[in-house]
Amino acid sequence: MDLRRQHLIDPAVCIRCNSCQEACPVDAITHDANNYVVEFDTCTGCRACVSPCPTGAIDHWLLVDQPWSIADQFTWEDLPEPHPGHGGEIAPPAEVTQMLNVATTATGGRVPAPSSAAQPFTNVYSREAPVMARVAGNFRITAADAESDIRHVVLDFQHNAFPFLEGQNIGIIPPGQDAKGRPHNIRLYSIASPREGERPNHNNLALTVKRVTDGIGSNYVCDLQKGDPVLVAGPFGDSFLMPDDPNTNIIMICTGTGAAPFRAFTERRRRNHPDAPGKLMLFFGARRPAELPYFGPLSKLPKALIDVNLAFSREPDQPKTYVQDRLRQRADDVAQLLKSTLTHIYVCGLKGMEQGCEEAFADICRLSGLDWASLRATLRVEGRYHVETY
Ligand code: A2P
């Protein structure tokens, strides 16, 4: 029998974030209101979509004699059981994965984790087999009169192991059903605590969640009360991880709740390497100070630990300032860091700032005799330039 390898997405785990469709260089991935699916004839198996997928739902490869059509895949609620005529799940040989990963890195696809990052656990819990956590606290971290309601929600895993690293995400499963009577999809949130937990060694972690009008997941999480049970999947993510070497310099650029992983990074350094030789440089954008999550605690961090640069876009009588403007204002210091092979860059937050940051880095490089295009390619291949925008 002539078996072929078919790439499929697990609809029970997929959180419909669109990262795979955006990453696919040949437009093999499409979606309807129900599922994200892969067109067999178009997919080249290049795996450019695998790394951006936060849940691992994308990474399924079946040996089939007759490929599933996208019409079939649109109807699925789970991956089908392999059956006679449709073979079992296979993984590509390790050397093929390695080759493909390197190849897609060079073209802007897969970015590996930093070389000094610890090995993450992923997918320990799933939508089908989640862990139950309890809410240990829920605090508003934007000012009482701010337009945005951003919350610091602490989850306690009690006696269940939930190993995670700075930069990983968790999935929350809102209770109830969607309009079609099916369980809700997983909602993904970045972890805002370092690996030992929000309170060290208490088996807990914090999330930074913004209430979105009509958002099923965000309203559920923002309304949680102390003691409430919450179903959690994950942890997810094996690329956007913090380098664990205290000699590394980390440039962190964010807006809004994009600050969550950087709070985790900063706390990791503050607790474990307060005198680290590596520099932390933060660029954080918000409309006004009242809208900036963690504004109070951030202002109190020692200058020797972190170089904080805030950008406010809607301050009365002030010019509109974005994170990329602040980057340009600090061009000399940023260029100094870009010249070091120990420097890592992380961007997290609004999709729109991605391009603005790229342009700012290109300008900074031009002024200091560096070539951003080649530096960027090197940074990505070496796992030193990570972008997570939405
Ligand atoms: P703006 O005042 O122009 O909306 P939000 O509060 O919507 O989450 O946005 C967080 C911050 O990010 C705001 O200051 C917002 O400015 C800013 N912002 C919006 N678009 C961009 C962009 N393309 N690049 C950088 N920052 C941006």
mmCIF file of C-alpha atoms in Angstrom, residues 87 129 144:
data_model
loop_
_atom_site.group_PDB
_atom_site.id
_atom_site.type_symbol
_atom_site.label_atom_id
_atom_site.label_comp_id
_atom_site.label_asym_id
_atom_site.label_seq_id
_atom_site.Cartn_x
_atom_site.Cartn_y
_atom_site.Cartn_z
ATOM 1 C CA GLY A 87 -2.282 4.537 9.398
ATOM 2 C CA ALA A 129 -7.173 15.979 31.190
ATOM 3 C CA ALA A 144 -9.225 52.560 39.748
#
